[in-house]
CSV table of C-alpha atoms in Angstrom, one decimal:
chain,number,residue,atom,x,y,z
A,27,MET,CA,0.0,0.2,0.1
A,28,GLU,CA,1.4,3.3,-1.0
A,29,PRO,CA,1.7,6.2,1.5
A,30,PRO,CA,-0.6,8.8,0.8
A,31,GLU,CA,0.4,12.1,-0.8
A,32,VAL,CA,2.0,14.8,1.4
A,33,ASP,CA,0.1,18.2,0.5
A,34,GLU,CA,3.7,20.4,1.2
A,35,ALA,CA,2.0,23.7,0.1
A,36,ALA,CA,-0.1,23.0,3.2
A,37,LEU,CA,2.7,22.3,5.4
A,38,ALA,CA,4.8,25.4,4.1
A,39,LEU,CA,5.3,28.1,6.1
A,40,PRO,CA,3.3,31.2,5.2
A,41,LYS,CA,5.1,33.4,2.7
A,42,ALA,CA,6.3,37.2,3.6
A,43,LYS,CA,3.2,38.4,1.4
A,44,ASP,CA,0.8,36.9,3.6
A,45,VAL,CA,1.7,39.0,6.5
A,46,LEU,CA,1.2,42.9,6.4
A,47,GLN,CA,3.9,44.7,8.0
A,48,LEU,CA,2.9,47.8,9.2
A,49,ARG,CA,6.2,50.5,9.5
A,50,GLN,CA,5.0,53.6,8.3
A,51,PHE,CA,2.1,55.6,8.9
A,52,PRO,CA,0.3,57.2,5.9
A,53,VAL,CA,-0.4,60.6,5.3
A,54,VAL,CA,-3.6,61.7,6.9
A,55,TYR,CA,-5.4,64.7,5.3
A,56,ARG,CA,-7.8,67.1,6.6
A,57,ALA,CA,-10.5,69.0,4.5
A,58,SER,CA,-8.8,72.4,5.0
A,59,ALA,CA,-5.0,71.5,5.2
A,60,LYS,CA,-3.1,72.5,2.1
A,61,VAL,CA,-0.4,69.9,2.3
A,62,GLN,CA,0.8,67.0,-0.1
A,63,GLN,CA,2.2,64.0,0.3
A,64,ARG,CA,5.0,64.4,-2.1
A,65,GLY,CA,5.5,67.3,-4.8
A,66,MET,CA,8.3,69.6,-5.7
A,67,MET,CA,9.8,72.8,-4.1
A,68,ASP,CA,12.5,75.1,-5.3
A,69,GLY,CA,13.9,72.6,-7.3
A,70,VAL,CA,13.8,69.8,-4.8
A,71,TYR,CA,11.6,66.8,-5.0
A,72,PHE,CA,9.9,65.5,-2.0
A,73,GLU,CA,8.2,62.6,-0.7
A,74,GLN,CA,6.7,62.1,3.0
A,75,THR,CA,4.9,59.9,5.5
A,76,MET,CA,3.8,61.1,9.4
A,77,GLY,CA,7.2,60.8,10.4
A,78,ARG,CA,9.7,60.6,7.7
A,79,MET,CA,10.7,63.0,4.4
A,80,MET,CA,12.4,62.4,1.7
A,81,LEU,CA,14.4,64.9,-0.3
A,82,ILE,CA,15.8,64.4,-4.2
A,83,CYS,CA,17.7,66.8,-5.5
A,84,PRO,CA,18.7,66.1,-9.3
A,85,LEU,CA,22.4,66.9,-10.3
A,86,GLU,CA,23.4,68.8,-12.9
A,87,LYS,CA,24.6,67.3,-16.2
A,88,THR,CA,28.1,68.4,-15.2
A,89,ASP,CA,27.8,66.8,-11.7
A,90,THR,CA,26.9,63.2,-12.9
A,91,GLU,CA,30.3,62.2,-12.4
A,92,LEU,CA,30.4,63.0,-8.8
A,93,ASP,CA,30.2,60.8,-5.9
A,94,GLU,CA,29.6,61.2,-2.4
A,95,ASP,CA,33.5,62.4,-1.3
A,96,ASN,CA,32.3,65.4,-3.3
A,97,PHE,CA,29.6,66.3,-1.0
A,98,LYS,CA,29.4,67.7,2.2
A,99,VAL,CA,25.8,67.5,4.3
A,100,GLU,CA,25.8,69.4,7.2
A,101,MET,CA,22.5,69.5,9.8
A,102,SER,CA,21.3,70.5,12.4
A,103,CYS,CA,17.9,69.8,14.6
A,104,TRP,CA,16.6,72.9,12.0
A,105,LYS,CA,18.5,73.5,9.1
A,106,ILE,CA,20.3,71.6,6.4
A,107,VAL,CA,23.8,73.2,4.6
A,108,VAL,CA,24.6,71.1,1.4
A,109,SER,CA,28.1,72.0,-0.3
A,110,LYS,CA,29.9,70.6,-3.4
A,111,ARG,CA,33.8,70.4,-3.9
A,112,VAL,CA,35.3,70.0,-7.1
A,113,ALA,CA,39.1,70.7,-7.8
A,114,GLY,CA,39.3,71.9,-4.4
A,115,CYS,CA,36.6,74.7,-4.5
A,116,ASP,CA,33.3,74.3,-2.4
A,117,SER,CA,30.3,76.1,-3.5
A,118,LYS,CA,26.8,76.0,-1.5
A,119,LEU,CA,24.3,74.0,-3.2
A,120,PHE,CA,21.8,75.0,-1.0
A,121,ASP,CA,21.1,76.5,2.8
A,122,GLN,CA,17.6,75.6,4.2
A,123,GLU,CA,15.5,76.1,7.2
A,124,THR,CA,13.6,72.6,7.6
A,125,CYS,CA,9.6,73.0,8.1
A,126,GLY,CA,9.7,71.2,11.3
A,127,ASP,CA,12.2,69.8,13.7
A,128,ILE,CA,14.4,66.8,13.0
A,129,HIS,CA,16.4,63.8,14.5
A,130,ARG,CA,19.7,64.6,13.1
A,131,ASP,CA,21.3,61.6,14.5
A,132,LEU,CA,18.7,59.7,12.8
A,133,SER,CA,18.7,61.5,9.4
A,134,TRP,CA,21.0,60.0,6.8
A,135,TRP,CA,21.9,60.6,2.8
A,136,LYS,CA,23.2,59.4,-0.2
A,137,VAL,CA,24.1,60.3,-3.9
A,138,ASP,CA,22.2,57.6,-6.4
A,139,ARG,CA,19.9,57.0,-9.0
A,140,ALA,CA,16.5,58.0,-8.3
A,141,ASP,CA,13.3,57.3,-10.5
A,142,ALA,CA,10.4,59.4,-9.2
A,143,ALA,CA,8.2,62.1,-10.5
A,144,GLY,CA,9.7,61.7,-13.7
A,145,ILE,CA,13.3,62.0,-12.6
A,146,ASN,CA,15.4,59.5,-14.1
A,147,ALA,CA,19.4,60.7,-13.3
A,148,ARG,CA,21.8,60.6,-10.4
A,149,CYS,CA,20.6,62.7,-7.3
A,150,LEU,CA,21.0,63.2,-4.1
A,151,VAL,CA,19.1,62.0,-1.5
A,152,ILE,CA,18.4,63.2,2.3
A,153,HIS,CA,16.4,61.4,4.5
A,154,LEU,CA,14.9,63.4,7.3
A,155,ALA,CA,13.6,61.8,10.5
A,156,LYS,CA,10.8,64.3,12.1
A,157,VAL,CA,10.6,65.0,15.5
A,158,ARG,CA,6.9,65.6,15.6
A,159,HIS,CA,4.6,63.0,14.0
A,160,SER,CA,2.9,65.5,11.9
A,161,LEU,CA,2.6,66.3,8.2
A,162,TRP,CA,4.4,69.2,6.4
A,163,ALA,CA,3.3,71.6,4.1
A,164,GLY,CA,6.6,71.3,2.3
A,165,PRO,CA,10.3,70.4,3.2
A,166,TRP,CA,11.3,74.4,4.0
A,167,TYR,CA,10.4,76.6,6.5
A,168,PRO,CA,8.2,79.4,5.2
A,169,GLY,CA,9.3,83.3,5.8
A,170,GLY,CA,11.8,84.3,7.7
A,171,LEU,CA,10.5,84.1,11.6
A,172,ASN,CA,12.1,80.6,12.7
A,173,PRO,CA,11.6,80.2,16.5
A,174,HIS,CA,15.4,78.7,16.4
A,175,LYS,CA,16.0,82.3,15.3
A,176,LYS,CA,14.9,83.8,18.5
A,177,LEU,CA,17.2,86.2,20.9
A,178,HIS,CA,16.9,86.0,24.3
A,179,PHE,CA,17.3,88.9,26.6
A,180,PRO,CA,17.0,89.1,30.7
A,181,TRP,CA,14.3,91.5,30.8
A,182,THR,CA,13.9,90.4,34.7
A,183,GLU,CA,15.8,88.7,37.3
A,184,LEU,CA,14.2,85.9,36.6
A,185,GLN,CA,15.2,85.1,33.1
A,186,GLY,CA,18.8,84.9,34.0
A,187,PRO,CA,22.1,86.3,32.6
A,188,LYS,CA,23.1,85.5,29.3
A,189,ASP,CA,26.2,83.9,29.9
A,190,ILE,CA,23.8,81.2,31.8
A,191,LEU,CA,21.4,80.7,28.8
A,192,LYS,CA,24.6,80.6,26.4
A,193,GLY,CA,25.9,77.7,28.5
A,194,LEU,CA,22.8,75.6,28.4
A,195,LYS,CA,22.9,75.9,24.6
A,196,ILE,CA,22.7,72.5,23.4
A,197,ASP,CA,24.7,70.7,20.5
A,198,VAL,CA,21.7,69.5,18.4
A,199,GLU,CA,21.3,73.7,17.6
A,200,ALA,CA,24.6,73.5,15.8
A,201,LEU,CA,25.2,72.2,12.3
A,202,LYS,CA,27.2,68.9,12.6
A,203,ASN,CA,28.7,67.0,9.6
A,204,ILE,CA,26.5,63.9,8.3
A,205,GLU,CA,28.4,60.8,6.7
A,206,PRO,CA,27.0,59.4,3.6
A,207,GLY,CA,24.9,56.0,4.4
A,208,GLU,CA,22.3,54.5,6.0
A,209,PRO,CA,23.1,53.9,9.6
A,210,GLU,CA,24.4,49.8,9.7
A,211,ASP,CA,22.8,49.1,13.1
A,212,TRP,CA,19.5,50.6,12.9
A,213,ASN,CA,17.9,48.8,15.6
A,214,HIS,CA,20.2,49.9,18.0
A,215,GLU,CA,19.7,53.6,16.6
A,216,ILE,CA,15.7,53.3,17.2
A,217,SER,CA,15.8,52.0,20.6
A,218,ALA,CA,13.3,54.4,22.6
A,219,ALA,CA,15.0,52.9,25.8
A,220,MET,CA,11.5,52.2,27.3
A,221,THR,CA,9.6,49.0,27.9
A,222,PRO,CA,5.8,48.2,27.2
A,223,GLU,CA,4.6,48.8,30.3
A,224,GLN,CA,5.7,52.3,30.6
A,225,LEU,CA,3.9,53.0,27.1
A,226,CYS,CA,0.9,51.8,27.3
A,227,THR,CA,-2.1,51.9,29.7
A,228,GLY,CA,-4.7,49.6,28.0
A,229,ILE,CA,-6.1,48.0,25.3
A,230,ASP,CA,-9.8,48.3,23.9
A,231,ILE,CA,-11.6,46.0,21.2
A,232,ARG,CA,-14.3,46.8,19.2
A,233,GLU,CA,-16.5,45.5,16.3
A,234,SER,CA,-19.0,46.3,13.9
A,235,GLU,CA,-20.3,44.2,10.9
A,236,GLY,CA,-17.1,44.4,8.5
A,237,LEU,CA,-14.6,45.9,10.7
A,238,LEU,CA,-12.2,45.2,14.0
A,239,GLN,CA,-10.6,48.1,15.8
A,240,VAL,CA,-7.8,47.4,18.2
A,241,VAL,CA,-7.0,50.8,20.3
A,242,ILE,CA,-3.9,50.4,22.1
A,243,HIS,CA,-3.5,53.7,24.9
A,244,LEU,CA,-0.6,55.2,25.2
A,245,ASP,CA,0.9,57.2,28.5
A,246,ASP,CA,1.3,61.0,27.2
A,247,GLY,CA,4.5,61.6,29.3
A,248,ALA,CA,6.1,58.4,28.4
A,249,LEU,CA,5.6,58.9,24.8
A,250,GLU,CA,6.9,62.6,24.8
A,251,GLY,CA,9.9,61.3,26.2
A,252,ALA,CA,9.9,58.1,24.0
A,253,THR,CA,9.7,60.3,20.8
A,254,GLY,CA,12.6,62.7,22.1
A,255,ARG,CA,14.8,59.9,21.2
A,256,VAL,CA,13.2,58.4,18.1
A,257,PRO,CA,10.4,59.1,15.8
A,258,LEU,CA,6.9,58.2,16.7
A,259,GLU,CA,6.8,56.1,13.4
A,260,GLU,CA,9.8,54.4,14.0
A,261,LEU,CA,8.2,53.6,17.8
A,262,PHE,CA,5.8,51.0,17.1
A,263,ALA,CA,5.5,47.9,14.6
A,264,ALA,CA,2.5,45.4,13.6
A,265,ASP,CA,2.2,42.1,11.8
A,266,ILE,CA,-1.1,41.2,10.4
A,267,SER,CA,-1.7,38.1,8.7
A,268,GLU,CA,-5.5,36.9,7.8
A,269,ASP,CA,-5.6,35.1,11.4
A,270,GLU,CA,-3.3,36.6,13.5
A,271,LEU,CA,-2.1,39.9,15.1
A,272,SER,CA,1.3,41.0,16.7
A,273,VAL,CA,2.3,44.6,18.1
A,274,PHE,CA,5.6,45.2,19.4
A,275,LEU,CA,8.2,47.6,19.8
A,276,ARG,CA,10.1,48.2,16.9
A,277,GLY,CA,13.5,49.0,18.0
A,278,ASP,CA,13.4,46.5,20.8
A,279,GLY,CA,11.1,44.1,19.9
A,280,PHE,CA,9.2,44.1,23.2
A,281,GLN,CA,6.1,42.8,22.5
A,282,ILE,CA,3.2,44.7,23.3
A,283,CYS,CA,-0.1,42.1,22.5
A,284,THR,CA,-0.5,39.1,20.0
A,285,GLY,CA,-3.4,36.8,19.4
A,286,ARG,CA,-5.3,35.0,17.1
A,287,PHE,CA,-8.6,35.4,15.6
A,288,THR,CA,-11.4,33.3,15.6
A,289,GLN,CA,-12.4,34.0,12.2
A,290,LYS,CA,-10.5,35.8,9.2
A,291,VAL,CA,-9.4,39.1,8.2
A,292,VAL,CA,-7.8,41.0,4.8
A,293,PRO,CA,-4.5,41.9,6.0
A,294,GLU,CA,-3.9,43.9,3.0
A,295,MET,CA,-7.3,46.1,3.7
A,296,SER,CA,-5.5,46.9,7.2
A,297,ALA,CA,-4.8,50.6,8.1
A,298,TRP,CA,-3.6,52.3,11.7
A,299,GLN,CA,-2.8,55.7,12.9
A,300,ILE,CA,-2.0,57.9,15.9
A,301,ARG,CA,-5.4,59.5,17.5
A,302,SER,CA,-6.1,61.6,20.6
A,303,VAL,CA,-9.3,59.4,22.3
A,304,ARG,CA,-11.4,59.6,25.0
A,305,ARG,CA,-11.1,57.3,27.1
A,306,LYS,CA,-14.4,56.0,29.0
A,307,ASN,CA,-13.7,52.8,30.6
A,308,LEU,CA,-10.9,53.4,33.1
A,309,PRO,CA,-9.4,51.3,35.5
A,310,GLU,CA,-11.0,51.4,38.9
A,311,ASP,CA,-7.5,51.9,40.9
A,312,CYS,CA,-6.2,54.9,38.6
A,313,ALA,CA,-6.2,58.5,40.2
A,314,VAL,CA,-7.6,60.4,36.9
A,315,LYS,CA,-9.7,63.0,38.2
A,316,SER,CA,-10.7,64.8,35.1
A,317,PRO,CA,-14.5,64.0,33.7
A,318,ALA,CA,-13.3,63.5,30.3
A,319,PHE,CA,-9.9,61.8,30.1
A,320,PHE,CA,-7.9,61.7,26.6
A,321,ASN,CA,-5.1,60.2,26.0
A,322,PRO,CA,-2.5,59.3,22.8
A,323,ALA,CA,-3.6,55.8,21.4
A,324,LEU,CA,-2.5,53.7,18.5
A,325,ARG,CA,-6.0,52.4,16.7
A,326,ILE,CA,-5.4,49.7,14.5
A,327,THR,CA,-7.9,49.0,11.9
A,328,LEU,CA,-8.8,45.5,10.3
A,329,THR,CA,-11.3,44.6,7.7
A,330,LYS,CA,-13.3,41.4,8.0
A,331,ALA,CA,-13.2,38.5,5.2
A,332,LYS,CA,-16.0,38.3,2.9
A,333,MET,CA,-17.3,35.2,4.5
A,334,CYS,CA,-16.9,36.3,8.1
A,335,VAL,CA,-18.8,39.8,7.9
A,336,GLY,CA,-21.2,40.3,10.9
A,337,LYS,CA,-20.5,39.7,14.4
A,338,TRP,CA,-18.3,37.2,16.0
A,339,ASP,CA,-18.9,35.8,18.9
A,340,GLU,CA,-15.6,36.1,20.0
A,341,ILE,CA,-12.8,37.9,18.7
A,342,PHE,CA,-9.8,36.2,19.5
A,343,GLN,CA,-9.2,32.2,20.2
A,344,ASP,CA,-6.4,33.5,22.7
A,345,PHE,CA,-4.7,37.2,23.5
A,346,GLN,CA,-2.3,38.1,25.5
A,347,HIS,CA,-0.7,41.2,26.1
A,348,CYS,CA,1.9,43.3,28.4
A,349,PRO,CA,1.4,44.4,31.9
A,350,PHE,CA,-0.1,47.9,32.0
A,351,GLY,CA,0.7,51.2,33.8
A,352,TYR,CA,-2.3,53.4,35.3
A,353,PRO,CA,-3.3,56.1,33.1
A,354,ARG,CA,-2.6,59.7,34.5
A,355,ASP,CA,-3.8,63.1,34.3
A,356,ARG,CA,-1.4,65.5,32.3
A,357,LEU,CA,-0.1,68.2,33.6
A,358,ASP,CA,-1.4,71.8,34.0
A,359,TRP,CA,-0.3,73.7,31.1
A,360,SER,CA,1.7,76.0,33.3
A,361,ASP,CA,3.5,73.6,35.0
A,362,ARG,CA,4.8,71.9,31.8
A,363,VAL,CA,5.6,75.5,30.6
A,364,ASN,CA,7.8,75.8,33.7
A,365,ARG,CA,9.4,72.7,33.8
A,366,CYS,CA,10.3,73.1,29.8
A,367,MET,CA,12.0,76.4,30.7
A,368,VAL,CA,14.0,74.8,33.5
A,369,LEU,CA,15.2,72.1,31.1
A,370,LEU,CA,15.8,74.6,28.3
A,371,PRO,CA,15.2,77.9,28.9
A,372,GLY,CA,16.4,79.2,25.3
A,373,SER,CA,14.2,76.9,23.4
A,374,PRO,CA,11.4,75.7,25.8
A,375,SER,CA,9.7,73.6,22.7
A,376,ASN,CA,12.5,72.0,21.5
A,377,LYS,CA,11.7,68.5,22.3
A,378,VAL,CA,15.0,66.5,21.1
A,379,GLY,CA,16.9,69.6,22.9
A,380,LYS,CA,14.8,69.0,26.1
A,381,ALA,CA,15.8,64.8,25.7
A,382,LYS,CA,19.5,65.8,25.6
A,383,ARG,CA,19.4,68.3,28.7
A,384,ALA,CA,17.6,65.7,30.8
A,385,GLN,CA,20.2,63.5,30.4
A,386,ALA,CA,23.0,65.7,31.2
A,387,LEU,CA,21.0,67.1,34.4
A,388,VAL,CA,22.8,63.8,35.9
A,389,THR,CA,26.7,64.4,36.1
A,390,ARG,CA,27.6,61.3,38.0
A,391,VAL,CA,26.0,58.5,39.7
A,392,GLU,CA,28.0,56.8,42.6
A,393,GLY,CA,26.4,53.8,44.2
A,394,LYS,CA,27.1,51.8,47.4
A,395,GLN,CA,25.5,49.0,49.4
A,396,ASP,CA,24.8,48.0,53.0
A,397,LEU,CA,25.3,44.5,53.9
A,398,LEU,CA,24.2,44.8,57.3
A,399,LEU,CA,20.9,46.7,56.6
A,400,ASN,CA,20.8,45.1,53.1
A,401,ARG,CA,20.1,48.0,51.1
A,402,VAL,CA,21.6,49.8,48.0
A,403,VAL,CA,22.5,53.6,48.1
A,404,LEU,CA,22.8,55.6,45.0
A,405,LEU,CA,23.8,59.1,44.7
A,406,PHE,CA,22.9,61.3,41.7
A,407,HIS,CA,25.3,64.3,41.3
A,408,LEU,CA,23.1,67.1,39.8
A,409,GLU,CA,24.1,70.1,37.5
A,410,ASP,CA,25.4,72.9,39.2
A,411,LYS,CA,22.8,75.2,37.5
A,412,LEU,CA,19.7,73.2,38.5
A,413,ALA,CA,18.9,74.5,41.8
A,414,TRP,CA,18.8,78.4,40.4
A,415,LEU,CA,16.9,77.4,37.5
A,416,CYS,CA,14.3,75.7,39.6
A,417,GLU,CA,14.2,78.8,41.9
A,418,SER,CA,13.9,81.2,39.1
A,419,GLN,CA,10.7,79.5,37.6
A,420,ARG,CA,9.1,78.4,40.8
A,421,VAL,CA,9.5,74.5,40.3
A,422,ASN,CA,10.1,72.3,43.3
A,423,MET,CA,13.4,70.2,42.3
A,424,HIS,CA,12.0,67.2,43.5
A,425,ASP,CA,9.1,67.3,40.8
A,426,LEU,CA,11.7,66.8,38.0
A,427,PHE,CA,12.5,63.3,38.7
A,428,THR,CA,10.9,59.9,39.1
A,429,PHE,CA,12.6,56.6,39.9
A,430,LEU,CA,11.4,53.7,38.5
A,431,VAL,CA,12.6,50.3,39.8
A,432,PRO,CA,11.3,47.3,38.2
A,433,CYS,CA,9.9,44.8,40.0
A,434,SER,CA,10.6,40.8,39.4
A,435,HIS,CA,7.6,38.6,41.0
A,436,GLN,CA,10.4,35.5,40.5
A,437,GLY,CA,10.7,33.9,44.1
A,438,ILE,CA,7.5,36.1,45.4
């Protein structure tokens, strides 16, 4: 008797095309917004998502033989300067201010052949990482009133002398030479240095006749700190197949949630976006006092397969998620502004600069242990100017810091 034939196709692993990998947030249009996902401005072609922008600068016919060694690209968090060197002579191609702030250390460039918008030639291609999750009207800042150009004068005693403000100037405001090529260890570069427990405060699962929605609620303060290091678009990732969903932190790989559907969905028709949502079902033990509590959320919308349209008895066969922190009320606007002025008096709205300054507040850490009392003592040495800055803005220094100690439940 011959053995039955084995269906190798049924045993094969699912192909990559069977899994939709969500990595970029598409452009969300508003009815009155005069913006576009791609276009041309001042001879530079651009394409953008909510977290990144690609600039394509066609080279002149006389420059088509030049390579990356003949170009110099300098960036700050708000400015780009491109120069060309030929026969020992430097000439500036353009000196522009970006429409919004950028992550300089996560932006890169190359010289390559591009085929976009009818351009089929060697081009200088620049990839910019946006600081804020938003849509730009174009690559360049309109007009001459860029906030980064503001000069600060000590009109009152609380504003501090000019030498102190100058000493607090951060590196990201200055131009830095950017070497060509994409970063090799990209996952290490986009690490947010946070766990899902710090970022996520809960999950809501909803359905209609034809759609499923998975809403992951996020902590506003933790998200603000994480996006000071990496763009929000580089923070999350989702893999969707017809019967499974997996959401995780992109750089670190930490799992946020994973589950297997009871029926089928259409992966290719899935979408996601970051929205501010009103959260009605709050945990019982949380300390939120606001009668209308809003928080940012990652909303994933899935389309049910044709044969599965209608209400499902159960959405997931099995569903697992990380532990969640409690939602918190957002600080008053005046308190947030005062703390920003302590961190960065010269540019309180510069998110990247505040993240850099926050790391610089602690100059040294010492640790010692007491074996008799079975305890560890950590001593954090703070910047000398911090006490004066807190006093000038009437901010309690204790309110600037929080200390989180992960607890291990093993052996308890």
